[in-house]
Short mmCIF file of C-alpha atoms in Angstrom, two decimals:
data_model
loop_
_atom_site.label_atom_id
_atom_site.label_comp_id
_atom_site.label_asym_id
_atom_site.label_seq_id
_atom_site.Cartn_x
_atom_site.Cartn_y
_atom_site.Cartn_z
CA UNK A 25 0.00 0.00 0.00
CA UNK A 26 2.86 2.34 0.79
CA UNK A 27 5.04 1.30 -2.17
CA UNK A 28 4.64 4.68 -3.80
CA UNK A 29 6.56 6.35 -0.98
CA UNK A 30 9.83 4.90 -2.30
CA UNK A 31 12.10 7.48 -3.85
CA UNK A 32 10.59 10.37 -1.89
CA UNK A 33 12.35 11.87 1.11
CA UNK A 34 9.35 13.02 3.15
CA UNK A 35 11.27 13.29 6.41
CA UNK A 36 13.94 15.31 4.61
CA UNK A 37 11.31 17.73 3.30
CA UNK A 38 9.85 18.21 6.77
CA UNK A 39 13.39 18.71 8.09
CA UNK A 40 13.77 21.64 5.64
CA UNK A 41 10.43 22.98 6.95
CA UNK A 42 11.77 22.78 10.51
CA UNK A 43 15.03 24.48 9.48
CA UNK A 44 13.14 27.29 7.76
CA UNK A 45 11.01 27.73 10.88
CA UNK A 46 13.95 27.78 13.31
CA UNK A 47 16.20 30.17 11.34
CA UNK A 48 13.30 32.54 10.59
CA UNK A 49 12.10 32.40 14.21
CA UNK A 50 15.53 33.39 15.53
CA UNK A 51 15.98 36.14 12.95
CA UNK A 52 12.52 37.62 13.33
CA UNK A 53 12.79 37.52 17.13
CA UNK A 54 15.91 39.70 16.93
CA UNK A 55 14.66 42.13 14.25
CA UNK A 56 11.14 42.18 15.73
CA UNK A 57 12.44 43.06 19.19
CA UNK A 58 14.55 45.86 17.70
CA UNK A 59 11.47 47.16 15.87
CA UNK A 60 9.46 47.02 19.10
CA UNK A 61 12.24 48.94 20.87
CA UNK A 62 11.94 51.60 18.14
CA UNK A 63 8.13 51.72 18.43
CA UNK A 64 8.24 52.43 22.19
CA UNK A 65 11.31 54.72 22.13
CA UNK A 66 11.09 58.42 23.07
CA UNK A 67 12.48 59.43 19.64
CA UNK A 68 9.55 60.32 17.32
CA UNK A 69 11.47 59.47 14.13
CA UNK A 70 12.20 55.92 15.36
CA UNK A 71 8.59 55.49 16.42
CA UNK A 72 7.47 56.62 12.99
CA UNK A 73 9.84 54.22 11.24
CA UNK A 74 8.67 51.28 13.39
CA UNK A 75 5.00 52.09 12.85
CA UNK A 76 5.44 52.50 9.11
CA UNK A 77 7.38 49.22 8.80
CA UNK A 78 4.76 47.25 10.73
CA UNK A 79 1.75 48.74 8.95
CA UNK A 80 3.26 48.23 5.50
CA UNK A 81 4.71 44.76 5.94
CA UNK A 82 1.73 43.34 7.83
CA UNK A 83 -0.60 44.25 4.97
CA UNK A 84 1.47 42.76 2.15
CA UNK A 85 0.80 39.05 1.50
CA UNK A 86 3.77 36.88 2.51
CA UNK A 87 3.61 35.29 -0.94
CA UNK A 88 4.32 38.67 -2.55
CA UNK A 89 7.36 39.15 -0.30
CA UNK A 90 8.75 35.64 -0.92
CA UNK A 91 8.27 35.81 -4.69
CA UNK A 92 9.86 39.28 -4.63
CA UNK A 93 13.00 37.98 -2.92
CA UNK A 94 13.49 35.60 -5.85
CA UNK A 95 12.27 37.61 -8.87
CA UNK A 96 13.20 41.05 -7.54
CA UNK A 97 16.19 40.69 -5.22
CA UNK A 98 17.95 37.73 -6.82
CA UNK A 99 17.05 37.75 -10.53
CA UNK A 100 16.83 41.52 -11.04
CA UNK A 101 19.21 43.02 -8.47
CA UNK A 102 21.63 40.08 -8.23
CA UNK A 103 21.46 39.63 -4.46
CA UNK A 104 22.78 36.08 -3.99
CA UNK A 105 23.09 36.00 -0.19
CA UNK A 106 26.70 34.85 -0.40
CA UNK A 107 25.94 31.48 -1.97
CA UNK A 108 26.60 29.94 -5.39
CA UNK A 109 24.10 27.12 -5.89
CA UNK A 110 20.38 27.73 -6.38
CA UNK A 111 19.27 25.50 -3.50
CA UNK A 112 21.19 27.51 -0.90
CA UNK A 113 20.30 30.85 -2.50
CA UNK A 114 16.58 30.09 -2.54
CA UNK A 115 16.67 28.76 1.01
CA UNK A 116 18.39 31.91 2.30
CA UNK A 117 16.08 34.19 0.28
CA UNK A 118 13.07 32.41 1.79
CA UNK A 119 14.48 32.87 5.30
CA UNK A 120 15.09 36.54 4.55
CA UNK A 121 11.50 37.01 3.34
CA UNK A 122 10.04 35.11 6.29
CA UNK A 123 12.11 37.20 8.72
CA UNK A 124 11.03 40.49 7.09
CA UNK A 125 7.35 39.45 7.32
CA UNK A 126 7.27 37.68 10.69
CA UNK A 127 9.21 40.38 12.55
CA UNK A 128 6.28 42.79 12.04
CA UNK A 129 4.10 40.38 14.02
CA UNK A 130 6.83 39.76 16.63
CA UNK A 131 7.10 43.55 17.05
CA UNK A 132 3.38 43.85 17.76
CA UNK A 133 3.49 40.90 20.20
CA UNK A 134 6.42 42.37 22.16
CA UNK A 135 4.88 45.85 22.17
CA UNK A 136 1.56 44.50 23.47
CA UNK A 137 3.52 42.75 26.22
CA UNK A 138 5.16 46.01 27.30
CA UNK A 139 1.80 47.81 27.13
CA UNK A 140 0.17 45.39 29.59
CA UNK A 141 2.36 46.75 32.42
CA UNK A 142 0.25 49.38 34.22
CA UNK A 143 1.76 52.87 34.34
CA UNK A 144 1.10 53.08 38.09
CA UNK A 145 3.58 50.29 38.81
CA UNK A 146 6.40 52.17 37.10
CA UNK A 147 5.45 55.43 38.78
CA UNK A 148 5.54 53.64 42.12
CA UNK A 149 8.94 52.18 41.25
CA UNK A 150 10.30 55.65 40.34
CA UNK A 151 8.79 57.09 43.51
CA UNK A 152 10.78 54.69 45.72
CA UNK A 153 13.92 55.78 43.86
CA UNK A 154 14.64 52.91 41.46
CA UNK A 155 16.85 53.89 38.54
CA UNK A 156 15.83 53.31 34.92
CA UNK A 157 17.77 50.02 34.52
CA UNK A 158 16.28 48.82 37.80
CA UNK A 159 12.75 49.72 36.72
CA UNK A 160 13.32 47.82 33.48
CA UNK A 161 14.93 44.78 35.18
CA UNK A 162 12.69 44.48 38.23
CA UNK A 163 9.28 45.81 37.15
CA UNK A 164 8.70 46.06 33.40
CA UNK A 165 10.55 43.18 31.74
CA UNK A 166 9.52 40.35 34.12
CA UNK A 167 5.84 41.21 33.56
CA UNK A 168 6.29 41.90 29.84
CA UNK A 169 8.07 38.55 29.24
CA UNK A 170 5.29 36.64 30.97
CA UNK A 171 2.47 38.28 29.05
CA UNK A 172 4.28 37.99 25.73
CA UNK A 173 4.43 34.17 25.71
CA UNK A 174 0.89 33.73 24.32
CA UNK A 175 1.16 36.25 21.44
CA UNK A 176 4.65 34.96 20.49
CA UNK A 177 3.29 31.39 20.44
CA UNK A 178 0.67 32.48 17.91
CA UNK A 179 3.41 34.05 15.78
CA UNK A 180 5.61 30.93 15.96
CA UNK A 181 2.79 28.59 14.87
CA UNK A 182 1.69 30.94 12.08
CA UNK A 183 5.37 30.99 10.99
CA UNK A 184 5.53 27.16 10.94
CA UNK A 185 2.52 27.08 8.63
CA UNK A 186 3.82 30.04 6.58
CA UNK A 187 7.08 28.24 5.69
CA UNK A 188 5.06 26.37 3.04
CA UNK A 189 4.98 29.62 1.05
CA UNK A 190 8.72 29.06 0.39
CA UNK A 191 7.55 26.39 -2.10
CA UNK A 192 6.64 29.32 -4.37
CA UNK A 193 10.35 29.93 -5.03
CA UNK A 194 11.29 26.25 -5.19
CA UNK A 195 12.64 25.59 -1.70
CA UNK A 196 12.40 21.80 -1.29
CA UNK A 197 10.18 21.78 1.77
CA UNK A 198 7.03 19.80 2.57
CA UNK A 199 4.48 21.61 0.38
CA UNK A 200 6.69 21.42 -2.72
CA UNK A 201 7.26 17.69 -2.23
CA UNK A 202 3.51 17.24 -1.72
CA UNK A 203 2.80 18.93 -5.05
CA UNK A 204 5.41 16.79 -6.80
CA UNK A 205 4.01 13.57 -5.29
CA UNK A 206 0.41 14.46 -6.16
CA UNK A 207 1.47 15.00 -9.77
CA UNK A 208 3.40 11.74 -10.07
CA UNK A 209 1.44 9.28 -7.92
CA UNK A 210 -2.22 8.27 -8.03
CA UNK A 211 -2.69 8.31 -4.26
CA UNK A 212 -4.11 11.80 -3.64
CA UNK A 213 -5.98 11.11 -0.40
CA UNK A 214 -3.18 9.10 1.18
CA UNK A 215 -0.44 11.59 0.22
CA UNK A 216 -2.49 14.54 1.52
CA UNK A 217 -3.21 12.66 4.74
CA UNK A 218 0.51 12.05 5.29
CA UNK A 219 1.42 15.73 4.84
CA UNK A 220 -1.56 16.90 6.90
CA UNK A 221 -0.43 14.54 9.66
CA UNK A 222 3.12 15.86 9.45
CA UNK A 223 1.97 19.46 9.95
CA UNK A 224 -0.40 18.48 12.77
CA UNK A 225 2.59 16.85 14.48
CA UNK A 226 4.53 20.12 14.15
CA UNK A 227 1.82 22.64 15.12
CA UNK A 228 -0.66 21.00 17.50
CA UNK A 229 1.77 19.92 20.29
CA UNK A 230 3.54 23.30 20.09
CA UNK A 231 0.19 25.10 20.27
CA UNK A 232 -1.05 23.04 23.22
CA UNK A 233 2.24 23.36 25.13
CA UNK A 234 2.74 27.10 24.58
CA UNK A 235 -0.98 27.76 25.28
CA UNK A 236 -0.64 25.90 28.58
CA UNK A 237 2.61 27.74 29.36
CA UNK A 238 1.17 31.19 28.59
CA UNK A 239 -1.79 30.56 30.92
CA UNK A 240 0.54 29.25 33.61
CA UNK A 241 2.91 32.24 33.59
CA UNK A 242 0.21 34.88 32.92
CA UNK A 243 0.22 37.80 35.35
CA UNK A 244 -3.12 37.87 37.17
CA UNK A 245 -4.39 41.39 37.60
CA UNK B 8 3.20 66.97 20.11
CA UNK B 9 4.27 66.82 23.73
CA UNK B 10 5.84 63.55 24.88
CA UNK B 11 3.61 61.53 27.20
CA UNK B 12 5.12 59.52 30.08
CA UNK B 13 5.05 55.77 29.38
CA UNK B 14 6.12 52.72 31.37
CA UNK B 15 9.57 53.05 29.83
CA UNK B 16 10.38 56.71 30.28
CA UNK B 17 9.17 59.83 32.01
CA UNK B 18 8.45 63.18 30.36
CA UNK B 19 11.94 64.12 29.04
CA UNK B 20 13.83 66.89 30.78
CA UNK B 21 16.44 69.18 29.21
CA UNK B 22 19.27 66.61 29.05
CA UNK B 23 16.97 63.85 27.81
CA UNK B 24 15.63 66.16 25.10
CA UNK B 25 19.16 66.94 23.94
CA UNK B 26 19.97 63.20 23.89
CA UNK B 27 16.82 62.50 21.87
CA UNK B 28 17.84 65.08 19.28
CA UNK B 29 21.23 63.33 18.99
CA UNK B 30 19.52 59.94 18.52
CA UNK B 31 17.20 61.46 15.90
CA UNK B 32 20.15 62.82 13.93
CA UNK B 33 22.07 59.50 14.12
CA UNK B 34 18.98 57.54 13.06
CA UNK B 35 18.29 59.98 10.25
CA UNK B 36 21.86 59.53 8.93
CA UNK B 37 21.55 55.72 9.09
CA UNK B 38 18.18 55.83 7.36
CA UNK B 39 19.46 58.18 4.65
CA UNK B 40 22.46 55.90 4.02
CA UNK B 41 20.13 52.91 3.72
CA UNK B 42 17.79 54.68 1.28
CA UNK B 43 20.75 55.97 -0.75
CA UNK B 44 22.22 52.43 -0.92
CA UNK B 45 18.86 50.97 -2.03
CA UNK B 46 18.36 53.65 -4.70
CA UNK B 47 21.97 53.19 -5.86
CA UNK B 48 21.55 49.42 -6.28
CA UNK B 49 18.26 49.99 -8.12
CA UNK B 50 19.86 52.54 -10.43
CA UNK B 51 22.80 50.16 -11.11
CA UNK B 52 20.35 47.64 -12.55
CA UNK B 53 18.44 50.32 -14.50
CA UNK B 54 15.29 49.82 -12.41
CA UNK B 55 14.71 53.53 -11.81
CA UNK B 56 14.37 54.56 -15.47
CA UNK B 57 11.24 56.53 -16.12
CA UNK B 58 9.90 54.27 -18.87
CA UNK B 59 9.75 51.36 -16.39
CA UNK B 60 7.45 53.28 -14.04
CA UNK B 61 5.58 55.37 -16.58
CA UNK B 62 3.08 52.75 -17.83
CA UNK B 63 1.35 52.68 -14.43
CA UNK B 64 0.70 56.43 -14.49
CA UNK B 65 0.19 57.33 -18.14
CA UNK B 66 -0.94 54.12 -19.87
CA UNK B 67 -4.43 53.13 -18.72
CA UNK B 68 -4.03 49.75 -20.48
CA UNK B 69 -1.60 48.60 -17.76
CA UNK B 70 -4.55 48.88 -15.35
CA UNK B 71 -7.31 47.59 -17.61
CA UNK B 72 -5.28 44.64 -18.94
CA UNK B 73 -3.29 43.45 -15.93
CA UNK B 74 -3.93 45.09 -12.59
CA UNK B 75 -7.71 45.54 -12.41
CA UNK B 76 -8.63 42.00 -13.66
CA UNK B 77 -6.12 40.62 -11.15
CA UNK B 78 -7.54 42.73 -8.34
CA UNK B 79 -11.04 41.67 -9.37
CA UNK B 80 -10.12 37.97 -9.08
CA UNK B 81 -8.46 38.59 -5.70
CA UNK B 82 -11.55 40.35 -4.36
CA UNK B 83 -13.99 37.79 -5.81
CA UNK B 84 -12.04 34.85 -4.33
CA UNK B 85 -11.76 36.55 -0.92
CA UNK B 86 -15.46 37.55 -0.85
CA UNK B 87 -16.64 34.08 -1.96
CA UNK B 88 -14.41 32.42 0.66
CA UNK B 89 -15.79 34.68 3.40
CA UNK B 90 -19.43 34.22 2.35
CA UNK B 91 -19.14 30.41 2.22
CA UNK B 92 -16.94 30.06 5.31
CA UNK B 93 -19.12 32.17 7.58
CA UNK B 94 -22.23 29.90 7.74
CA UNK B 95 -19.98 26.82 7.93
CA UNK B 96 -18.04 28.45 10.74
CA UNK B 97 -21.25 29.39 12.55
CA UNK B 98 -22.44 25.77 12.26
CA UNK B 99 -19.22 24.36 13.74
CA UNK B 100 -18.95 27.09 16.35
CA UNK B 101 -22.46 26.34 17.62
CA UNK B 102 -21.80 22.57 17.40
CA UNK B 103 -18.80 23.07 19.68
CA UNK B 104 -21.12 24.53 22.33
CA UNK B 105 -23.55 21.60 22.05
CA UNK B 106 -24.71 19.72 25.15
CA UNK B 107 -24.04 16.39 23.40
CA UNK B 108 -20.48 15.17 23.89
CA UNK B 109 -20.21 13.48 20.50
CA UNK B 110 -21.38 16.57 18.58
CA UNK B 111 -18.91 18.71 20.54
CA UNK B 112 -16.14 16.17 19.99
CA UNK B 113 -16.73 15.79 16.25
CA UNK B 114 -16.90 19.55 15.63
CA UNK B 115 -13.83 20.10 17.83
CA UNK B 116 -11.81 17.52 15.88
CA UNK B 117 -12.72 19.10 12.53
CA UNK B 118 -11.86 22.61 13.75
CA UNK B 119 -8.59 21.42 15.32
CA UNK B 120 -7.60 19.52 12.16
CA UNK B 121 -8.07 22.38 9.71
CA UNK B 122 -6.54 25.00 12.03
CA UNK B 123 -3.34 22.94 12.32
CA UNK B 124 -2.70 22.60 8.57
CA UNK B 125 -1.18 25.29 6.30
CA UNK B 126 -3.75 26.72 3.90
CA UNK B 127 -1.42 25.95 0.96
CA UNK B 128 -1.65 22.21 1.69
CA UNK B 129 -5.46 22.50 1.58
CA UNK B 130 -5.32 24.41 -1.72
CA UNK B 131 -2.99 21.85 -3.33
CA UNK B 132 -5.28 19.05 -2.17
CA UNK B 133 -8.43 20.81 -3.44
CA UNK B 134 -6.78 21.52 -6.79
CA UNK B 135 -5.78 17.88 -7.31
CA UNK B 136 -9.11 16.58 -6.00
CA UNK B 137 -11.08 18.74 -8.45
CA UNK B 138 -8.86 17.52 -11.29
CA UNK B 139 -9.33 13.89 -10.33
CA UNK B 140 -12.95 13.63 -9.16
CA UNK B 141 -14.84 16.41 -10.96
CA UNK B 142 -15.02 17.76 -14.50
CA UNK B 143 -14.49 21.43 -13.63
CA UNK B 144 -12.65 22.98 -16.58
CA UNK B 145 -8.89 23.45 -16.07
CA UNK B 146 -9.38 27.19 -16.69
CA UNK B 147 -11.65 27.75 -13.70
CA UNK B 148 -10.11 25.07 -11.48
CA UNK B 149 -7.55 27.33 -9.73
CA UNK B 150 -10.37 29.65 -8.58
CA UNK B 151 -12.35 26.69 -7.16
CA UNK B 152 -9.23 25.30 -5.48
CA UNK B 153 -8.23 28.64 -3.94
CA UNK B 154 -11.74 29.28 -2.59
CA UNK B 155 -12.06 25.71 -1.27
CA UNK B 156 -8.73 25.88 0.53
CA UNK B 157 -9.59 29.26 2.03
CA UNK B 158 -13.06 28.05 3.07
CA UNK B 159 -11.76 24.92 4.81
CA UNK B 160 -9.15 26.86 6.79
CA UNK B 161 -11.18 29.98 7.55
CA UNK B 162 -14.37 28.12 8.49
CA UNK B 163 -12.42 26.51 11.32
CA UNK B 164 -11.01 29.87 12.47
CA UNK B 165 -14.43 31.54 12.14
CA UNK B 166 -15.96 28.66 14.16
CA UNK B 167 -13.72 29.75 17.02
CA UNK B 168 -14.64 33.40 16.43
CA UNK B 169 -18.37 32.57 16.56
CA UNK B 170 -17.82 30.47 19.66
CA UNK B 171 -15.89 33.28 21.34
CA UNK B 172 -18.62 35.73 20.28
CA UNK B 173 -21.36 33.63 21.88
CA UNK B 174 -19.28 33.03 25.02
CA UNK B 175 -18.56 36.75 25.33
CA UNK B 176 -22.25 37.50 25.92
CA UNK B 177 -23.28 37.93 29.56
CA UNK B 178 -24.80 34.73 31.02
CA UNK B 179 -27.88 36.77 32.00
CA UNK B 180 -28.97 36.60 28.35
CA UNK B 181 -29.27 32.79 28.47
CA UNK B 182 -30.86 32.92 31.93
CA UNK B 183 -33.50 35.42 30.78
CA UNK B 184 -34.27 33.35 27.67
CA UNK B 185 -34.70 30.24 29.83
CA UNK B 186 -36.87 32.17 32.29
CA UNK B 187 -39.40 33.09 29.58
CA UNK B 188 -39.52 29.44 28.49
CA UNK B 189 -37.37 29.41 25.33
CA UNK B 190 -35.89 26.12 24.22
CA UNK B 191 -32.15 25.66 23.48
CA UNK B 192 -32.56 26.20 19.75
CA UNK B 193 -34.72 29.27 20.29
CA UNK B 194 -32.25 30.74 22.78
CA UNK B 195 -29.46 30.28 20.23
CA UNK B 196 -31.28 31.61 17.16
CA UNK B 197 -33.31 34.45 18.72
CA UNK B 198 -31.09 35.67 21.56
CA UNK B 199 -27.44 34.58 21.40
CA UNK B 200 -26.60 34.41 17.68
CA UNK B 201 -27.99 37.84 16.63
CA UNK B 202 -26.10 39.56 19.43
CA UNK B 203 -22.87 37.64 18.88
CA UNK B 204 -22.85 38.68 15.19
CA UNK B 205 -22.50 42.29 16.25
CA UNK B 206 -19.91 41.39 18.87
CA UNK B 207 -17.68 39.57 16.42
CA UNK B 208 -17.84 42.03 13.51
CA UNK B 209 -14.34 43.46 14.20
CA UNK B 210 -12.85 39.96 14.24
CA UNK B 211 -14.64 39.09 10.99
CA UNK B 212 -13.30 42.14 9.15
CA UNK B 213 -9.85 41.40 10.54
CA UNK B 214 -10.04 37.80 9.26
CA UNK B 215 -10.95 39.19 5.84
CA UNK B 216 -7.43 40.71 5.70
CA UNK B 217 -5.95 37.23 6.26
CA UNK B 218 -8.17 35.84 3.46
CA UNK B 219 -7.16 38.59 0.99
CA UNK B 220 -3.49 37.94 1.72
CA UNK B 221 -3.85 34.18 1.29
CA UNK B 222 -5.41 34.48 -2.18
CA UNK B 223 -1.92 35.43 -3.43
CA UNK B 224 -0.84 31.84 -2.70
CA UNK B 225 -3.14 30.70 -5.51
CA UNK B 226 -1.35 33.06 -7.90
CA UNK B 227 2.09 31.74 -7.05
CA UNK B 228 1.35 28.01 -6.74
CA UNK B 229 -1.82 27.15 -8.66
CA UNK B 230 -1.79 29.56 -11.61
CA UNK B 231 -4.78 31.53 -10.34
CA UNK B 232 -4.73 34.84 -12.20
CA UNK B 233 -5.02 37.20 -9.22
CA UNK B 234 -3.12 40.41 -8.46
CA UNK B 235 0.34 38.89 -7.75
CA UNK B 236 0.14 36.78 -10.93
CA UNK B 237 -0.06 40.00 -12.99
CA UNK B 238 3.58 40.82 -12.15
CA UNK B 239 5.12 38.39 -14.65
CA UNK B 240 3.15 39.48 -17.76
CA UNK B 241 3.60 43.14 -16.80
CA UNK B 242 7.38 42.92 -16.41
CA UNK B 243 7.56 40.95 -19.65
CA UNK B 244 5.55 43.61 -21.49
CA UNK B 245 7.06 46.78 -20.03
CA UNK B 246 10.76 45.97 -20.41
CA UNK B 247 11.67 43.93 -17.31
CA UNK B 248 10.30 46.44 -14.81
CA UNK B 249 10.11 43.80 -12.07
CA UNK B 250 10.75 46.21 -9.22
CA UNK B 251 8.16 48.72 -10.45
CA UNK B 252 5.53 45.98 -10.98
CA UNK B 253 6.09 44.51 -7.51
CA UNK B 254 5.92 47.97 -5.94
CA UNK B 255 2.56 48.76 -7.58
CA UNK B 256 1.08 45.35 -6.62
CA UNK B 257 2.34 45.69 -3.03
CA UNK B 258 0.93 49.21 -2.76
CA UNK B 259 -2.51 48.03 -3.93
CA UNK B 260 -2.47 45.21 -1.35
CA UNK B 261 -1.38 47.59 1.41
CA UNK B 262 -4.13 50.13 0.58
CA UNK B 263 -6.83 47.43 0.46
CA UNK B 264 -5.76 45.70 3.67
CA UNK B 265 -4.97 48.89 5.54
CA UNK B 266 -8.49 50.12 4.79
CA UNK B 267 -9.93 46.86 6.14
CA UNK B 268 -7.72 46.98 9.26
CA UNK B 269 -8.68 50.58 9.96
CA UNK B 270 -12.36 49.72 9.46
CA UNK B 271 -12.05 46.80 11.92
CA UNK B 272 -10.45 49.09 14.49
CA UNK B 273 -13.16 51.74 14.01
CA UNK B 274 -15.90 49.09 14.40
CA UNK B 275 -14.30 47.77 17.57
CA UNK B 276 -14.04 51.22 19.19
CA UNK B 277 -17.63 52.00 18.18
CA UNK B 278 -18.92 48.73 19.64
CA UNK B 279 -17.03 49.21 22.90
CA UNK B 280 -18.54 52.68 23.25
CA UNK B 281 -22.08 51.54 22.35
CA UNK B 282 -24.54 51.73 25.24
CA UNK B 283 -27.42 49.82 23.64
CA UNK B 284 -25.65 46.43 23.33
CA UNK B 285 -24.38 44.11 26.04
CA UNK B 286 -20.90 45.51 25.55
CA UNK B 287 -19.54 42.15 24.39
CA UNK B 288 -16.84 42.45 21.71
CA UNK B 289 -14.48 39.95 20.05
CA UNK B 290 -11.59 42.27 19.22
CA UNK B 291 -9.79 42.50 15.88
CA UNK B 292 -6.61 41.10 17.48
CA UNK B 293 -8.41 38.03 18.79
CA UNK B 294 -8.28 36.24 15.42
CA UNK B 295 -4.52 35.72 15.73
CA UNK B 296 -5.07 33.85 18.96
CA UNK B 297 -8.13 31.97 17.70
CA UNK B 298 -6.16 30.70 14.68
CA UNK B 299 -3.76 28.84 16.99
CA UNK B 300 -4.32 25.09 17.11
CA UNK B 301 -5.09 23.88 20.60
CA UNK B 302 -6.37 27.25 21.77
CA UNK B 303 -9.84 27.36 23.31
CA UNK B 304 -11.36 30.42 24.91
CA UNK B 305 -13.14 29.97 28.21
CA UNK B 306 -16.36 31.87 28.95
CA UNK B 307 -15.58 35.50 29.61
CA UNK B 308 -12.13 35.44 28.02
CA UNK B 309 -13.31 36.65 24.63
CA UNK B 310 -14.50 39.99 25.91
CA UNK B 311 -11.10 41.42 26.81
#
């Protein structure tokens, strides 16, 4: 019954999906946090830049961004991300596109975490003479980190599902292999069930665990 | 505008103001360097030449041949997906609140399944299934596949939105309906559902943005001739103006989605202010959370 699976590296394709997710998650966490820092900074120009970035990038489809990295950045402008072969170039371009898109959502998640800290707490902290680093370390960040777990979990799971868009520029991840297998084999239902199962294995446990964690660490007010 | 104190900083004094001016100047220099570098690389590849950008402003055929038909397909697919997914979502959302364990369990499994899978996988499956089991013409198949994929995914998210909308209503509504002798079905269709529709309007509009963005997947993977798919023929026709074509397409998407987002925000503020209703609202931001597999809102949580 499963003869048709021979010659296809399904686990390898899902491994590429996981790699895309992990690299993009790390990158967008860094860039998204920087953007959030800009959006809450006292400098109006930085706030404006952060707001503009988030509002523009969030409203462009990820597919447009990913296809642009290939057609626009690579084929037109010759950005090759320091690699020679197409596989590596496309993989890195996909990660770049995913980071650019996901960091807008990370930024909003981090900012909402900071905004949940009531102003009165910080005023109280200043009143008892804590310095700015102390306020940040003892009052703001511990509460912000705890309330940011839930929103960041949503972003991470959306990112895991979004990595399939990389198939649009030929990155050999799960969705691309699925399309190839559907075209070559006459086992549509079974093939789809296998890939659906693979994604459920990736997203559902993560969703359940992070959902449980975010409720556990939530600050009760 | 005067700076307001936030949790991170107080109203700036004289030294802080001077420091902020320094940061502004440094940031401005960095930004200017970045923009100059981008423009320079664009100019190196001849992407800034006027005749590459001109067709979009002087030649109305670029709009009537490529952009507007693409935009039309995008909007039709998104609207169809929303219109079909909403009743399905309402059905599953209500089924998840059923008193019968097996109805609740079955609806929950379906919702959980489709929330956990990328929408592209659903589109690829729908495309192949239509090719194999139906005789829909290959020309209109991408549209069917895109709408089917979007409906399957969004119905499961909307089921959670409907459920959150019903749960956000005060329990006094159900109690009052019971007190005047309404049955379960009557309570749902005459009391809870009409009020929850108003409560979840912001979340619905916000989900529409997600749907519009996902239609672009059909253009890249299934050959659906929507807005993104118009980039290739345009750049072929107007002398390899890839950057200009992408910019125009992106700007159209941003305007469309930004309008929807702003509308969702306006609806939410209006509903929160309204005195006539119960004050229950499923916010525009709630859809991100409700799209997460494994997430279930408890009574009262949806109203935050």
